[in-house]
Amino acid sequence: MNIELTRNGNTMSLATSLRRRVHIYSISLLGILAILFCGIPSNLRAQSPQDYEYFAYEYSIPVVGIPSDMELGDFNLDGLLDMVVTSSVSGELELFLGNLGGGFQLDDTEIFDCPLGASEASSLDFDGDGNLDLIILTSAGILHVMLGDGEGNLQNNFSLPLGIGFVTSIEFGDLNGDDQLDIAISTLSGISGGGDTRLLLSVGNGDYSLSAQLFPSASALAVEDVNGDGDLDLITAGAQLAVHLNDGSASFVVSHASDLSYDVDGLMVGDVFLDGNTGNAVQDILCLTGGGEGLAFLQGVGGGSFSEPVEGYEDQLSNAVDLTLVELDGQDGPELVYISQDSASHIGVLTGHGSDGIPFEGFQEIPISQDPQCLKVLDINQDGILDAIVASSAANVIEVYLGQPAPPDFARGDANWDSQLNIADAIELLGILFQQSSPGISCMDVLDCNDDGSIDLSDPISLLTYLFGQSSLLPEPFLGCGSDPTSDTLECQPSLNSPCP
């Protein structure tokens, strides 16, 4: 079963309802239409279309070696976010210290030795000394620890003896409620055993005990609170997708299991269907499937129970990796951000929708350099808008893409901003056209009634055609506030007198 990307709304009934409120002025329609053919002012014509994007390229940061992963954290305890970049080929790690006001110090970095084949880096206080350390998973399935000294140095590179075989993935969280980060690991079956998912429970000072409880073999793991009880639960995805509920002491029971006919390469938890009450979100499970070629969803029904998986979005995703659920535009649910490792590499964004059983509606690609390896979403320049940084192994750089502010909402055709659509708006629009000016207009998109990127006589004609029942609707956003779904160069700025919040 595939999720449909279009929705069946009640637009026609809303349009009918609004037309009942249209005030018929004592003005001749034929008289208005006669005026319309007098001329078109040139100063309101739009230029060629220009795309709006969630992110726009800003600059690149050269890095040592061929970057394989990056991790963020405060490694020198100065309250600023630092960045660690690992290379799987050179056996080197580069530390960029944070800048006051955002970004990183680019002219004074530190380079340290790290394990060859470093594929995934995670930051945590491994030894309990208050300083941030690194755990690095290598392509050989070995966990290495690099201890931080709180001054921006990473040292004492040593492997973590597990005795349980080749490690394929790791996740962290306090599973037994002792304020220490525990480790969930999946292992590959081999001559020495393995093939299970195991827990390493921290006892402090870098010591871990291996939990006796075994979990199914998994290609992807997630550690999240799925039932809202404050305890972190475990999700494993292999031949089955299973939800293991935690009682708070790292003892688990299965609340849901679904057989899978496809591989799962990544797991995330979030309220993508927006079906919970305010402040009481019901968590859903999102799976990256089939080598990054689609998504599967398990809709939460509360209490750690979920629907069977439903697949979709195969036409949007291609070789997707490093998915992140994050709120970018402040409306209609979280966005899904990822990087595609296609030949035409890009940052992909699926726009959150959430209602009508549709998690995402709208898709965007932002081109990036080839061979992207990892993605982080953060406010790097501290302007209140989330940005994206991407490591490219082909270009040996970290690329910075700054977040772009969402366009303001408006109601198409409401030229006098009175929250009604009637002949007064057509008269206002005609007055603007024939006065050769647009005084006090903060949003030109409002006047573009046919959404062709130009303000001209076709716009009042489109509005009057609608008002007199000759067409059923105008282009979105219509019959309410919203942003422009099409790209053009008509400016729209927030206005104090705008009826849109």
Coordinates of C-alpha atoms in Angstrom, one line a residue:
M1 CA 0.0 0.0 0.0
N2 CA 1.4 3.4 -1.0
I3 CA 0.8 6.7 0.7
E4 CA -0.9 9.1 -1.7
L5 CA 0.8 12.5 -2.1
T6 CA -2.4 14.3 -3.1
R7 CA -5.4 15.0 -0.9
N8 CA -9.1 15.2 -1.4
G9 CA -10.2 18.4 0.2
N10 CA -13.5 20.3 0.5
T11 CA -12.3 23.3 -1.5
M12 CA -15.4 23.6 -3.5
S13 CA -17.7 23.8 -0.5
L14 CA -15.5 26.4 1.1
A15 CA -15.6 28.4 -2.1
T16 CA -19.3 28.2 -2.2
S17 CA -19.5 29.4 1.4
L18 CA -17.3 32.3 0.7
R19 CA -19.2 33.5 -2.3
R20 CA -22.3 33.8 -0.1
R21 CA -20.5 36.5 1.7
V22 CA -19.5 38.5 -1.4
H23 CA -21.0 42.0 -1.3
I24 CA -22.5 43.1 -4.6
Y25 CA -21.7 46.8 -5.1
S26 CA -23.8 49.1 -7.3
I27 CA -21.3 49.1 -10.1
S28 CA -21.7 47.8 -13.5
L29 CA -19.6 44.7 -14.3
L30 CA -19.5 45.8 -18.0
G31 CA -18.2 49.2 -16.9
I32 CA -15.4 47.6 -14.9
L33 CA -14.5 45.3 -17.8
A34 CA -14.4 48.3 -20.2
I35 CA -11.8 49.9 -18.0
L36 CA -9.6 46.9 -18.0
F37 CA -8.5 47.3 -21.6
C38 CA -7.0 50.8 -21.3
G39 CA -3.4 49.9 -20.7
I40 CA -1.0 48.0 -18.5
P41 CA 1.6 49.8 -16.3
S42 CA 5.0 48.4 -16.8
N43 CA 6.4 49.1 -13.3
L44 CA 4.5 46.1 -11.8
R45 CA 5.7 43.4 -14.1
A46 CA 7.7 40.6 -12.4
Q47 CA 11.1 39.5 -13.5
S48 CA 11.9 35.8 -14.4
P49 CA 11.0 33.3 -11.8
Q50 CA 13.4 32.6 -9.0
D51 CA 13.3 29.5 -6.8
Y52 CA 12.7 29.8 -3.0
E53 CA 14.8 27.1 -1.2
Y54 CA 14.9 26.0 2.5
F55 CA 18.8 26.3 2.2
A56 CA 21.2 28.3 0.1
Y57 CA 24.9 27.7 -0.3
E58 CA 27.0 30.2 1.6
Y59 CA 30.7 28.9 1.9
S60 CA 32.9 25.9 2.1
I61 CA 35.4 24.8 4.8
P62 CA 38.5 22.8 3.6
V63 CA 39.2 19.8 5.7
V64 CA 42.0 17.3 6.1
G65 CA 41.9 14.0 4.2
I66 CA 38.6 12.6 2.8
P67 CA 35.9 13.3 5.3
S68 CA 33.7 10.4 6.4
D69 CA 31.8 11.9 9.3
M70 CA 31.5 15.0 11.5
E71 CA 30.3 15.4 15.1
L72 CA 29.4 18.5 17.0
G73 CA 30.0 19.3 20.7
D74 CA 31.8 21.6 23.2
F75 CA 35.2 19.9 23.4
N76 CA 37.0 22.8 25.1
L77 CA 34.3 23.7 27.6
D78 CA 33.9 27.3 26.5
G79 CA 30.2 27.1 25.9
L80 CA 30.6 27.2 22.1
L81 CA 29.8 24.4 19.6
D82 CA 32.9 22.8 18.1
M83 CA 33.1 20.4 15.1
V84 CA 35.1 17.2 14.7
V85 CA 35.7 15.9 11.2
T86 CA 37.0 12.3 10.8
S87 CA 38.6 10.8 7.7
S88 CA 38.3 7.1 7.0
V89 CA 41.2 7.1 4.6
S90 CA 43.9 9.3 6.1
G91 CA 43.6 8.1 9.7
E92 CA 43.3 11.8 10.8
L93 CA 40.8 13.8 12.7
E94 CA 40.4 17.6 12.5
L95 CA 38.9 19.7 15.4
F96 CA 37.4 23.1 14.6
L97 CA 36.7 25.2 17.7
G98 CA 33.6 27.3 17.8
N99 CA 33.5 31.0 17.2
L100 CA 31.7 33.5 19.4
G101 CA 28.7 34.6 17.3
G102 CA 28.5 31.3 15.4
G103 CA 30.5 29.3 13.0
F104 CA 34.0 27.9 13.6
Q105 CA 37.6 29.1 13.7
L106 CA 39.0 28.2 10.3
D107 CA 42.6 29.4 10.6
D108 CA 43.5 27.5 13.8
T109 CA 42.5 23.9 13.8
E110 CA 44.0 20.8 15.6
I111 CA 44.7 17.5 13.8
F112 CA 44.8 14.2 15.7
D113 CA 45.4 10.6 14.8
C114 CA 42.2 8.5 14.6
P115 CA 41.5 4.9 13.6
L116 CA 41.7 4.0 9.9
G117 CA 38.3 3.3 8.5
A118 CA 36.5 5.7 10.9
S119 CA 32.9 5.6 9.6
E120 CA 30.8 7.0 12.4
A121 CA 31.8 9.3 15.3
S122 CA 29.6 10.0 18.4
S123 CA 30.4 12.4 21.3
L124 CA 29.7 11.5 25.0
D125 CA 31.4 11.7 28.4
F126 CA 32.8 8.2 28.3
D127 CA 34.9 8.2 31.5
G128 CA 32.7 10.4 33.6
D129 CA 35.3 13.2 34.1
G130 CA 33.0 16.0 32.7
N131 CA 34.9 16.3 29.4
L132 CA 33.5 15.3 26.1
D133 CA 35.0 12.2 24.5
L134 CA 34.5 10.4 21.1
I135 CA 33.5 6.9 20.3
I136 CA 34.3 6.0 16.7
L137 CA 32.9 3.0 14.8
T138 CA 35.3 1.7 12.1
S139 CA 34.5 -0.1 8.9
A140 CA 36.2 -3.1 10.6
G141 CA 33.3 -3.2 13.1
I142 CA 35.5 -2.1 16.1
L143 CA 34.7 0.7 18.6
H144 CA 37.5 3.1 19.4
V145 CA 37.5 5.7 22.2
M146 CA 39.3 9.0 22.1
L147 CA 39.3 10.8 25.4
G148 CA 39.0 14.6 25.7
D149 CA 40.8 16.7 28.2
G150 CA 38.3 19.6 28.3
E151 CA 40.9 21.9 26.5
G152 CA 40.2 20.8 22.9
N153 CA 42.6 17.8 22.9
L154 CA 41.6 14.2 22.0
Q155 CA 44.1 11.5 23.1
N156 CA 44.5 7.9 24.3
N157 CA 43.0 6.3 21.3
F158 CA 42.1 2.7 22.3
S159 CA 39.7 0.1 21.1
L160 CA 36.8 -1.0 23.3
P161 CA 36.9 -4.8 23.9
L162 CA 33.5 -6.2 23.5
G163 CA 33.9 -9.9 22.8
I164 CA 30.6 -10.0 20.8
G165 CA 31.8 -9.7 17.1
F166 CA 31.6 -7.2 14.3
V167 CA 29.6 -4.1 15.3
T168 CA 27.4 -2.7 12.5
S169 CA 25.6 0.2 14.2
I170 CA 25.5 2.0 17.6
E171 CA 22.9 4.2 19.5
F172 CA 23.3 5.9 22.8
G173 CA 20.9 6.7 25.7
D174 CA 20.4 6.4 29.4
L175 CA 18.4 3.1 29.4
N176 CA 18.5 2.2 33.1
G177 CA 17.9 5.7 34.7
D178 CA 21.3 6.2 36.3
D179 CA 22.2 9.4 34.4
Q180 CA 25.0 7.5 32.4
L181 CA 24.8 7.0 28.7
D182 CA 24.4 3.3 27.7
I183 CA 25.2 1.8 24.3
A184 CA 22.9 -0.2 22.1
I185 CA 24.9 -2.1 19.4
S186 CA 23.9 -4.4 16.5
T187 CA 26.4 -7.1 15.5
L188 CA 27.0 -9.1 12.3
S189 CA 26.8 -12.8 12.5
G190 CA 30.1 -14.6 11.9
I191 CA 32.4 -17.4 12.9
S192 CA 32.8 -15.9 16.4
G193 CA 29.0 -15.5 16.9
G194 CA 27.1 -12.3 16.9
G195 CA 24.1 -11.4 14.8
D196 CA 22.2 -10.1 17.8
T197 CA 21.5 -6.6 19.2
R198 CA 23.1 -6.1 22.7
L199 CA 23.2 -3.5 25.4
L200 CA 26.3 -2.1 27.1
L201 CA 25.2 -0.6 30.4
S202 CA 27.5 2.1 31.8
V203 CA 28.6 1.8 35.4
G204 CA 30.7 5.0 35.2
N205 CA 34.4 5.8 34.7
G206 CA 34.4 4.1 31.3
D207 CA 33.3 0.7 32.6
Y208 CA 30.4 -1.1 31.0
S209 CA 28.5 -4.3 31.7
L210 CA 27.0 -6.5 29.0
S211 CA 23.3 -6.9 29.5
A212 CA 22.1 -10.5 29.4
Q213 CA 19.0 -9.7 27.4
L214 CA 19.3 -10.4 23.7
F215 CA 17.4 -8.6 21.0
P216 CA 16.9 -9.5 17.3
S217 CA 19.5 -9.0 14.7
A218 CA 19.0 -5.5 13.2
S219 CA 20.2 -3.4 10.3
A220 CA 19.0 -0.3 12.0
L221 CA 18.4 0.8 15.6
A222 CA 16.7 3.7 17.4
V223 CA 16.6 4.6 21.1
E224 CA 13.6 6.8 21.8
D225 CA 10.7 7.2 24.2
V226 CA 7.9 5.9 22.0
N227 CA 5.1 5.7 24.6
G228 CA 5.7 8.9 26.5
D229 CA 6.5 7.4 29.9
G230 CA 9.9 9.1 30.2
D231 CA 11.9 5.9 29.7
L232 CA 13.9 5.3 26.5
D233 CA 12.7 2.4 24.5
L234 CA 14.5 0.3 21.8
I235 CA 13.4 -0.2 18.2
T236 CA 15.1 -2.9 16.1
A237 CA 14.7 -3.3 12.3
G238 CA 15.8 -6.5 10.6
A239 CA 13.6 -9.3 9.4
Q240 CA 11.1 -7.8 11.8
L241 CA 10.6 -4.3 13.0
A242 CA 10.1 -4.6 16.8
V243 CA 9.3 -2.1 19.5
H244 CA 10.8 -3.0 22.9
L245 CA 9.3 -1.0 25.8
N246 CA 11.6 -0.2 28.7
D247 CA 10.4 -0.3 32.3
G248 CA 13.1 2.2 33.3
S249 CA 15.6 -0.3 34.5
A250 CA 16.7 -1.6 31.1
S251 CA 14.2 -4.5 31.2
F252 CA 12.2 -4.7 28.0
V253 CA 9.0 -6.2 26.6
V254 CA 7.9 -6.3 23.0
S255 CA 4.8 -4.1 22.3
H256 CA 4.8 -4.3 18.5
A257 CA 6.3 -6.5 15.8
S258 CA 5.9 -6.4 12.0
D259 CA 7.4 -8.7 9.5
L260 CA 9.4 -6.8 6.8
S261 CA 9.9 -7.8 3.2
Y262 CA 12.6 -5.1 2.6
D263 CA 15.8 -3.8 4.3
V264 CA 15.7 -0.9 6.6
D265 CA 18.7 1.4 6.5
G266 CA 17.6 4.0 9.1
L267 CA 15.0 4.6 11.8
M268 CA 13.5 7.8 13.2
V269 CA 10.8 8.6 15.7
G270 CA 8.6 11.7 15.6
D271 CA 5.0 12.9 15.3
V272 CA 4.7 13.1 11.5
F273 CA 1.0 12.5 11.4
L274 CA 0.1 15.2 13.9
D275 CA -2.6 13.0 15.5
G276 CA -1.9 13.8 19.1
N277 CA -3.4 16.5 21.4
T278 CA -1.4 19.7 21.9
G279 CA 1.5 19.0 24.2
N280 CA 0.8 15.2 24.0
A281 CA 2.2 14.0 20.7
V282 CA 1.7 10.4 19.6
Q283 CA 5.0 9.2 18.3
D284 CA 5.2 7.5 14.9
I285 CA 8.1 5.4 13.4
L286 CA 9.7 6.3 10.1
C287 CA 11.9 3.8 8.2
L288 CA 14.4 4.5 5.4
T289 CA 14.0 1.5 3.1
G290 CA 15.6 -0.3 0.2
G291 CA 19.0 1.4 0.0
G292 CA 17.6 4.8 0.5
E293 CA 14.9 4.5 -2.1
G294 CA 11.7 5.1 -0.1
L295 CA 10.1 5.4 3.3
A296 CA 7.8 3.2 5.4
F297 CA 5.7 4.5 8.3
L298 CA 4.2 2.9 11.4
Q299 CA 1.6 5.3 12.7
G300 CA 1.5 5.4 16.5
V301 CA -1.8 4.7 18.2
G302 CA -0.6 5.3 21.8
G303 CA 0.9 3.2 24.5
G304 CA 3.7 1.9 22.4
S305 CA 1.4 0.4 19.8
F306 CA 1.6 1.0 16.1
S307 CA -0.1 0.3 12.8
E308 CA 1.4 -2.0 10.2
P309 CA 4.0 -0.3 7.9
V310 CA 2.8 1.7 5.0
E311 CA 5.3 2.5 2.2
G312 CA 5.6 5.6 0.0
Y313 CA 7.8 8.4 -1.4
E314 CA 9.8 6.1 -3.7
D315 CA 9.6 8.8 -6.4
Q316 CA 11.2 11.4 -4.2
L317 CA 14.0 9.5 -2.5
S318 CA 17.0 8.1 -4.3
N319 CA 20.2 6.9 -2.5
A320 CA 19.2 8.9 0.6
V321 CA 21.3 8.8 3.7
D322 CA 21.5 10.6 7.1
L323 CA 17.9 11.5 7.5
T324 CA 16.9 14.2 10.1
L325 CA 13.4 15.2 11.2
V326 CA 13.3 18.9 12.1
E327 CA 10.9 21.8 12.1
L328 CA 12.0 24.3 9.5
D329 CA 9.0 26.4 8.7
G330 CA 7.0 26.4 12.0
Q331 CA 3.9 24.8 10.5
D332 CA 2.2 21.6 9.4
G333 CA 4.6 19.1 11.1
P334 CA 8.3 18.5 10.9
E335 CA 10.3 18.4 7.6
L336 CA 12.4 15.4 6.6
V337 CA 15.9 16.5 5.6
Y338 CA 18.5 14.2 4.1
I339 CA 21.3 14.0 1.6
S340 CA 21.2 12.0 -1.6
Q341 CA 24.3 10.2 -2.9
D342 CA 23.1 10.1 -6.5
S343 CA 25.3 11.3 -9.3
A344 CA 23.3 14.6 -9.0
S345 CA 23.9 14.9 -5.2
H346 CA 21.6 17.1 -3.3
I347 CA 20.0 18.0 0.0
G348 CA 16.4 16.7 -0.1
V349 CA 13.6 18.2 1.9
L350 CA 10.1 16.7 2.2
T351 CA 7.8 19.4 3.6
G352 CA 5.8 18.4 6.6
H353 CA 2.0 18.1 6.1
G354 CA 0.7 15.8 8.9
S355 CA -3.0 16.0 8.3
D356 CA -5.3 13.7 6.3
G357 CA -2.9 10.8 6.9
I358 CA -0.2 12.4 4.8
P359 CA 3.1 13.0 6.6
F360 CA 4.8 15.0 3.9
E361 CA 3.5 17.0 0.9
G362 CA 6.0 19.0 -1.2
F363 CA 9.5 18.2 -2.2
Q364 CA 12.7 20.2 -2.8
E365 CA 16.2 19.5 -3.9
I366 CA 19.2 21.7 -3.2
P367 CA 22.3 20.7 -5.3
I368 CA 25.5 19.9 -3.3
S369 CA 29.0 18.6 -4.1
Q370 CA 29.5 15.0 -5.1
D371 CA 29.9 12.1 -2.6
P372 CA 28.2 13.7 0.4
Q373 CA 28.9 11.6 3.6
C374 CA 27.0 13.2 6.4
L375 CA 24.6 16.0 7.2
K376 CA 24.0 18.1 10.3
V377 CA 21.2 20.6 10.8
L378 CA 21.9 23.5 13.2
D379 CA 21.8 27.3 13.5
I380 CA 25.4 27.8 12.6
N381 CA 25.2 31.6 12.3
Q382 CA 22.8 32.1 15.3
D383 CA 20.2 34.0 13.4
G384 CA 17.3 31.9 14.6
I385 CA 17.0 29.9 11.4
L386 CA 18.3 26.4 11.0
D387 CA 21.1 25.8 8.6
A388 CA 22.6 22.6 7.0
I389 CA 26.3 21.5 6.8
V390 CA 27.4 18.7 4.6
A391 CA 30.7 16.8 4.4
S392 CA 31.8 16.1 0.8
S393 CA 34.5 13.4 0.3
A394 CA 34.9 14.3 -3.3
A395 CA 35.7 18.0 -2.7
N396 CA 37.3 17.5 0.7
V397 CA 35.2 20.2 2.2
I398 CA 32.4 20.9 4.6
E399 CA 29.8 22.9 2.8
V400 CA 27.6 25.4 4.7
Y401 CA 24.1 26.0 3.5
L402 CA 22.3 28.8 5.3
G403 CA 18.6 28.5 6.1
Q404 CA 16.3 30.9 4.3
P405 CA 13.4 32.6 6.0
A406 CA 10.0 31.2 5.1
P407 CA 7.9 33.5 2.9
P408 CA 5.2 35.4 4.7
D409 CA 1.6 34.1 4.5
F410 CA -1.0 36.0 2.5
A411 CA -4.5 35.5 1.1
R412 CA -4.6 35.7 -2.7
G413 CA -6.8 38.5 -4.1
D414 CA -7.5 40.2 -0.7
A415 CA -6.1 43.5 -2.0
N416 CA -7.5 45.7 0.7
W417 CA -6.5 43.3 3.6
D418 CA -10.0 43.1 5.1
S419 CA -10.2 39.3 5.3
Q420 CA -13.0 39.3 2.7
L421 CA -13.0 38.7 -1.0
N422 CA -15.4 41.0 -2.9
I423 CA -15.6 43.7 -5.5
A424 CA -13.9 46.1 -3.2
D425 CA -10.7 44.1 -3.8
A426 CA -11.1 44.3 -7.6
I427 CA -11.6 48.1 -7.3
E428 CA -8.5 48.4 -5.1
L429 CA -6.5 46.4 -7.6
L430 CA -7.7 48.5 -10.5
G431 CA -6.8 51.6 -8.6
I432 CA -3.2 50.4 -8.0
L433 CA -2.8 49.5 -11.7
F434 CA -4.0 52.8 -13.0
Q435 CA -2.3 55.0 -10.4
Q436 CA 1.1 53.6 -11.7
S437 CA 2.2 53.0 -8.1
S438 CA 1.8 50.6 -5.2
P439 CA 1.9 52.8 -2.0
G440 CA 1.8 50.9 1.3
I441 CA 1.7 47.4 -0.3
S442 CA 3.9 45.0 1.6
C443 CA 2.9 41.9 -0.3
M444 CA 2.7 42.0 -4.1
D445 CA 1.8 38.3 -4.2
V446 CA -1.7 39.2 -2.9
L447 CA -2.4 41.1 -6.1
D448 CA -1.3 38.3 -8.4
C449 CA -4.8 36.7 -8.7
N450 CA -3.9 34.2 -11.4
D451 CA -0.4 33.4 -10.0
D452 CA 1.5 34.1 -13.3
G453 CA 4.3 36.1 -11.6
S454 CA 3.0 39.5 -13.0
I455 CA 0.6 42.1 -11.8
D456 CA -1.4 43.3 -14.8
L457 CA -5.0 43.5 -16.1
S458 CA -5.4 39.7 -16.1
D459 CA -5.5 39.7 -12.3
P460 CA -8.6 41.8 -11.7
I461 CA -10.2 39.9 -14.6
S462 CA -9.4 36.6 -12.8
L463 CA -10.8 38.0 -9.6
L464 CA -14.0 39.2 -11.1
T465 CA -14.5 36.0 -13.0
Y466 CA -14.4 34.2 -9.7
L467 CA -16.7 36.7 -7.9
F468 CA -19.4 36.4 -10.6
G469 CA -19.4 32.6 -10.5
Q470 CA -17.6 32.0 -13.8
S471 CA -14.7 30.1 -12.1
S472 CA -14.7 28.0 -8.9
L473 CA -11.5 29.2 -7.3
L474 CA -8.2 31.1 -7.5
P475 CA -4.7 29.6 -7.1
E476 CA -3.5 28.8 -3.6
P477 CA -3.2 30.3 -1.1
F478 CA -6.9 31.0 -1.4
L479 CA -9.8 31.1 1.1
G480 CA -7.3 31.5 3.9
C481 CA -3.7 32.4 4.6
G482 CA -0.8 30.5 3.3
S483 CA 2.5 30.8 1.4
D484 CA 3.0 31.0 -2.3
P485 CA 3.5 27.4 -3.7
T486 CA 5.0 28.7 -6.9
S487 CA 8.3 30.5 -7.5
D488 CA 8.4 34.1 -8.7
T489 CA 10.1 37.4 -7.9
L490 CA 7.1 39.2 -6.5
E491 CA 8.0 40.4 -3.0
C492 CA 6.0 39.7 0.1
Q493 CA 7.1 41.1 3.4
P494 CA 5.4 40.8 6.8
S495 CA 3.0 43.7 7.4
L496 CA 1.5 45.2 10.6
N497 CA -1.9 45.4 9.0
S498 CA -1.9 41.9 7.4
P499 CA -4.8 39.7 8.4
C500 CA -2.5 36.7 8.2
P501 CA -0.8 35.8 11.5

